[in-house]
mmCIF file with all atom_site columns, C-alpha atoms in Angstrom:
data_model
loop_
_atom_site.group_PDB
_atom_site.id
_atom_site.type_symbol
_atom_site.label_atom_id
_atom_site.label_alt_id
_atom_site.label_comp_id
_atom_site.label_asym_id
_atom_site.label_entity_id
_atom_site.label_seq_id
_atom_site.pdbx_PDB_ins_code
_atom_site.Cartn_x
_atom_site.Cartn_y
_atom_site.Cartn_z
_atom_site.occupancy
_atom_site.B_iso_or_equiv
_atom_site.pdbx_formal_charge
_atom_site.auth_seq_id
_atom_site.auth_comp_id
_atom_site.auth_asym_id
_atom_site.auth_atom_id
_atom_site.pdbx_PDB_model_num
ATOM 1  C CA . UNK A 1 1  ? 0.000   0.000   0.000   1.00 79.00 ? 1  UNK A CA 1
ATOM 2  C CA . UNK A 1 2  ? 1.201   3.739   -1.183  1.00 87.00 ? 2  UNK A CA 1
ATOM 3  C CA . UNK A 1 3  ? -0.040  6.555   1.133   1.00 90.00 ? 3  UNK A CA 1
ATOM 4  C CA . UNK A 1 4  ? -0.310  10.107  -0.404  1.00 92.00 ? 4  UNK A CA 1
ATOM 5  C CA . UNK A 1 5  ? -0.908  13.557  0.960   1.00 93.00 ? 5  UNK A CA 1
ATOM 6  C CA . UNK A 1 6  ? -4.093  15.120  -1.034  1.00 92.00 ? 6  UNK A CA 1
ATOM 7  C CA . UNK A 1 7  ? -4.389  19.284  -0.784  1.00 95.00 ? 7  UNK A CA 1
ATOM 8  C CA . UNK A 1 8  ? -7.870  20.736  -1.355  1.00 96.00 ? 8  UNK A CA 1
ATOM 9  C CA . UNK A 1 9  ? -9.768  24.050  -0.697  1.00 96.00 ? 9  UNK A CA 1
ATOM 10 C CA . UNK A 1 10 ? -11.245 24.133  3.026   1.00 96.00 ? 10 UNK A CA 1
ATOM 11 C CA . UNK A 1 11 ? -15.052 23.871  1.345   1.00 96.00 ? 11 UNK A CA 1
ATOM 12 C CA . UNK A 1 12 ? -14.259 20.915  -0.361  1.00 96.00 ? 12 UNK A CA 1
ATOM 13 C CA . UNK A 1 13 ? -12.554 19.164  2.610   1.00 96.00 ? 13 UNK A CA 1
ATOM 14 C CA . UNK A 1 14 ? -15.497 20.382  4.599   1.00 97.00 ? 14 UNK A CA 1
ATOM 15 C CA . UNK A 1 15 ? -18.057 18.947  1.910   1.00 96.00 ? 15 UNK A CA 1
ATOM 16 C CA . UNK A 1 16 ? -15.776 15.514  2.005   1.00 95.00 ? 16 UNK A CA 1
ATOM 17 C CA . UNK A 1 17 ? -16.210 15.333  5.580   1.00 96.00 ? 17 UNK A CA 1
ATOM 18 C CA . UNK A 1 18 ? -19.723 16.138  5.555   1.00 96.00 ? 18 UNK A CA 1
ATOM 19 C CA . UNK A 1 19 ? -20.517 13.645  2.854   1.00 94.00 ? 19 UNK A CA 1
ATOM 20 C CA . UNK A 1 20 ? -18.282 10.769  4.651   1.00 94.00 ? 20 UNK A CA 1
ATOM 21 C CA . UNK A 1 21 ? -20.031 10.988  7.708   1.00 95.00 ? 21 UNK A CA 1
ATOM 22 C CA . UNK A 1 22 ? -23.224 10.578  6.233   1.00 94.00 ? 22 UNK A CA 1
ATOM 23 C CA . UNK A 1 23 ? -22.107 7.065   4.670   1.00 92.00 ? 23 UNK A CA 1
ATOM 24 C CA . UNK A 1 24 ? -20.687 6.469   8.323   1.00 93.00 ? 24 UNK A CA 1
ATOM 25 C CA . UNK A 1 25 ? -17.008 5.938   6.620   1.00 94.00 ? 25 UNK A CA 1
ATOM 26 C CA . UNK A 1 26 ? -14.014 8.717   6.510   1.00 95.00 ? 26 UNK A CA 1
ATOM 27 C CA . UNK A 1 27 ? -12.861 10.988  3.857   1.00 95.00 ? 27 UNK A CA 1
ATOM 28 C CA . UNK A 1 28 ? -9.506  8.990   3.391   1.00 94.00 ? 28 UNK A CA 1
ATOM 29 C CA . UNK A 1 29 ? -12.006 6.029   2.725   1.00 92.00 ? 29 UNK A CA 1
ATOM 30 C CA . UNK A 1 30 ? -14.297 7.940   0.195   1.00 93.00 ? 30 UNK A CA 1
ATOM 31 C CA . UNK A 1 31 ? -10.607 9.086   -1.918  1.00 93.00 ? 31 UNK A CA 1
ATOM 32 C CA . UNK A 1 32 ? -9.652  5.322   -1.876  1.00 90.00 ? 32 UNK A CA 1
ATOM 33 C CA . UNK A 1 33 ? -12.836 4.370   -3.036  1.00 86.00 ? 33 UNK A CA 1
ATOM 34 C CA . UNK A 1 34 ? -12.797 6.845   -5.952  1.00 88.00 ? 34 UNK A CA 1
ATOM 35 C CA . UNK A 1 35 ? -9.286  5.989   -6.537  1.00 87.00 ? 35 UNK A CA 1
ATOM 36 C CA . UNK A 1 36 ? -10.072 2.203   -7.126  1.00 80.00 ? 36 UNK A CA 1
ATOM 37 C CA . UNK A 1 37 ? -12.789 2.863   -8.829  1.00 79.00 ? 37 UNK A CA 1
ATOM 38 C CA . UNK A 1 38 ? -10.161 4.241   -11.728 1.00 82.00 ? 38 UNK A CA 1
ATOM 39 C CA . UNK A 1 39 ? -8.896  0.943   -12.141 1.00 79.00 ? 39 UNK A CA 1
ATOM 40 C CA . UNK A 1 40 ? -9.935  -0.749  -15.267 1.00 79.00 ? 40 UNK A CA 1
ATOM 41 C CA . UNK A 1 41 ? -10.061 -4.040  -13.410 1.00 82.00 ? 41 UNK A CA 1
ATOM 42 C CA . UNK A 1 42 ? -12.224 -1.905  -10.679 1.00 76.00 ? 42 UNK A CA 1
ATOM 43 C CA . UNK A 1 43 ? -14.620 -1.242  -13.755 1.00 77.00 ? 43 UNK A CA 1
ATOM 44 C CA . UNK A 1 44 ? -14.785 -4.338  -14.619 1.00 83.00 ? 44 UNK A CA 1
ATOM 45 C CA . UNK A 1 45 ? -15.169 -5.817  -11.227 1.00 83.00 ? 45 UNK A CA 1
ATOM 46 C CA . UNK A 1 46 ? -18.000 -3.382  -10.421 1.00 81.00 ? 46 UNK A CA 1
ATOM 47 C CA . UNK A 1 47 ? -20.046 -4.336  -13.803 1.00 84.00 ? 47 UNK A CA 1
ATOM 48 C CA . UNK A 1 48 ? -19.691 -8.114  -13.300 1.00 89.00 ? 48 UNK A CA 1
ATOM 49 C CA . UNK A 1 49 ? -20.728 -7.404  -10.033 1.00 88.00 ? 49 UNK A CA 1
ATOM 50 C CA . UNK A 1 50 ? -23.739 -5.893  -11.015 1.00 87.00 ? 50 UNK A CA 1
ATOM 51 C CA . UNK A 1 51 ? -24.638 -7.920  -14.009 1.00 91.00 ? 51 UNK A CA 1
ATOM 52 C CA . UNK A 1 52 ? -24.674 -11.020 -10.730 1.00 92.00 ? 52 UNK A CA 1
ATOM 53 C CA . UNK A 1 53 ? -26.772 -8.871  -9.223  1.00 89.00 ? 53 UNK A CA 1
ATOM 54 C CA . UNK A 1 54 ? -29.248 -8.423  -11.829 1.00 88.00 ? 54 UNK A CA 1
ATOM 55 C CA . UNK A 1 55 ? -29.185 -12.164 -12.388 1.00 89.00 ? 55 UNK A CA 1
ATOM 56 C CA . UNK A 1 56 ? -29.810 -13.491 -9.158  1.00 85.00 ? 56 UNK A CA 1
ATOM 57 C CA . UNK A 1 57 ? -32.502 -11.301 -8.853  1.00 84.00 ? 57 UNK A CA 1
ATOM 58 C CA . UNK A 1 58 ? -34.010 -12.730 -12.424 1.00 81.00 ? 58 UNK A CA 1
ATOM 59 C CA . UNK A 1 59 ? -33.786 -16.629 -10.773 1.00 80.00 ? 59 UNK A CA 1
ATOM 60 C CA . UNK A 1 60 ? -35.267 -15.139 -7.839  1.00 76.00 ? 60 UNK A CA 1
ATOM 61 C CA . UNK A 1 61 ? -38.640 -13.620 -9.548  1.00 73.00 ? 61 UNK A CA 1
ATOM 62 C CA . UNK A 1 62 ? -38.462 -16.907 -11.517 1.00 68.00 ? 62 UNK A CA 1
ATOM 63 C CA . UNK A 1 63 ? -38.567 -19.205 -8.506  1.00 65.00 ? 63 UNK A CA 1
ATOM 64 C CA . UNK A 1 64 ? -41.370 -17.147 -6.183  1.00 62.00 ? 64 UNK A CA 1
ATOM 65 C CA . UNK A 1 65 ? -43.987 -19.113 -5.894  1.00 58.00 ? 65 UNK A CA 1
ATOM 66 C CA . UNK A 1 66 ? -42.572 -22.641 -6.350  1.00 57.00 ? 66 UNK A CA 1
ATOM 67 C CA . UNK A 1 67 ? -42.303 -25.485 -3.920  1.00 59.00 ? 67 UNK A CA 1
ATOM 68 C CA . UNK A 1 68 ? -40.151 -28.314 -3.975  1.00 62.00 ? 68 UNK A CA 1
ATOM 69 C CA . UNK A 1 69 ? -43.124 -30.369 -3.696  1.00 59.00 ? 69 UNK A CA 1
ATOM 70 C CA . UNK A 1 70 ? -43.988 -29.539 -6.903  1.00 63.00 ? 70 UNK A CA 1
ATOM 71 C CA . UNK A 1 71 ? -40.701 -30.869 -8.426  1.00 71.00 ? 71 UNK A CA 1
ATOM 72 C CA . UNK A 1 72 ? -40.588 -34.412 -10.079 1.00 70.00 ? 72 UNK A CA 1
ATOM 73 C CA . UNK A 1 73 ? -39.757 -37.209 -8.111  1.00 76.00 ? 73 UNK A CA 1
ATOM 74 C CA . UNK A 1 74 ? -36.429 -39.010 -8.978  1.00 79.00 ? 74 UNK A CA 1
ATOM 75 C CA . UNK A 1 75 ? -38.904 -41.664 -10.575 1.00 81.00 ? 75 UNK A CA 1
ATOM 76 C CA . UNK A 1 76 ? -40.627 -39.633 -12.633 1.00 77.00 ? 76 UNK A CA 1
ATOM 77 C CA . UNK A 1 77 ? -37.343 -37.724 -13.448 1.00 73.00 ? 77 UNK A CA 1
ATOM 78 C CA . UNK A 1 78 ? -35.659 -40.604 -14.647 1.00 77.00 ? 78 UNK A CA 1
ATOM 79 C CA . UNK A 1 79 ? -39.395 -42.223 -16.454 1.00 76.00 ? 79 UNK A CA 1
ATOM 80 C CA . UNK A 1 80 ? -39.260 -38.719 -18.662 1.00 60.00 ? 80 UNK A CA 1
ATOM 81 C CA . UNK A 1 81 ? -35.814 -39.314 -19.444 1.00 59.00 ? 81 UNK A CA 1
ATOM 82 C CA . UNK A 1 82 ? -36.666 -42.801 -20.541 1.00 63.00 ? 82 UNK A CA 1
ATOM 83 C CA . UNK A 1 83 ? -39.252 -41.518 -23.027 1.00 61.00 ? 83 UNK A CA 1
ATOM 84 C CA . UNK A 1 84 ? -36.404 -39.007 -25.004 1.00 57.00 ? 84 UNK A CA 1
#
């Protein structure tokens, strides 16, 4: 890990500090996360990430609503294999 020494304008450090507390984290924590976020392997990271996101939540609507009593048996399973 690299530290480095940021200088900003007194508003903006104000506005960092105002805007870290809200999201309960600190300042040096909202620069890392921006600096990360530069990383091309960040990028891609985040949109895999999200594209998970969006298909778990696809399965999910997919499955509301069934039971596993209403799956086949292993008997039946294998009988409608039989039949191919």
């Amino acid at each position: 890990m690299k530290n480095i020494t940021v200088t900003v304008d007194e508003n903006v450090y104000r506005a960092a500090r105002i805007k870290a507390a809200e999201r309960d984290t600190s300042v040096s924590s909202l620069v890392k996360e921006f600096l990360v976020s530069l990383s091309p392997k960040s990028a891609e990271f985040e949109r895999l990430k999200a594209e998970e996101a969006a298909l778990r939540s696809t399965l999910l609507k997919k499955r509301k609503g069934l039971v596993s009593s209403e799956n086949l048996s292993r008997d039946q399973l294998h009988e409608r294999d039989a039949l191919r």
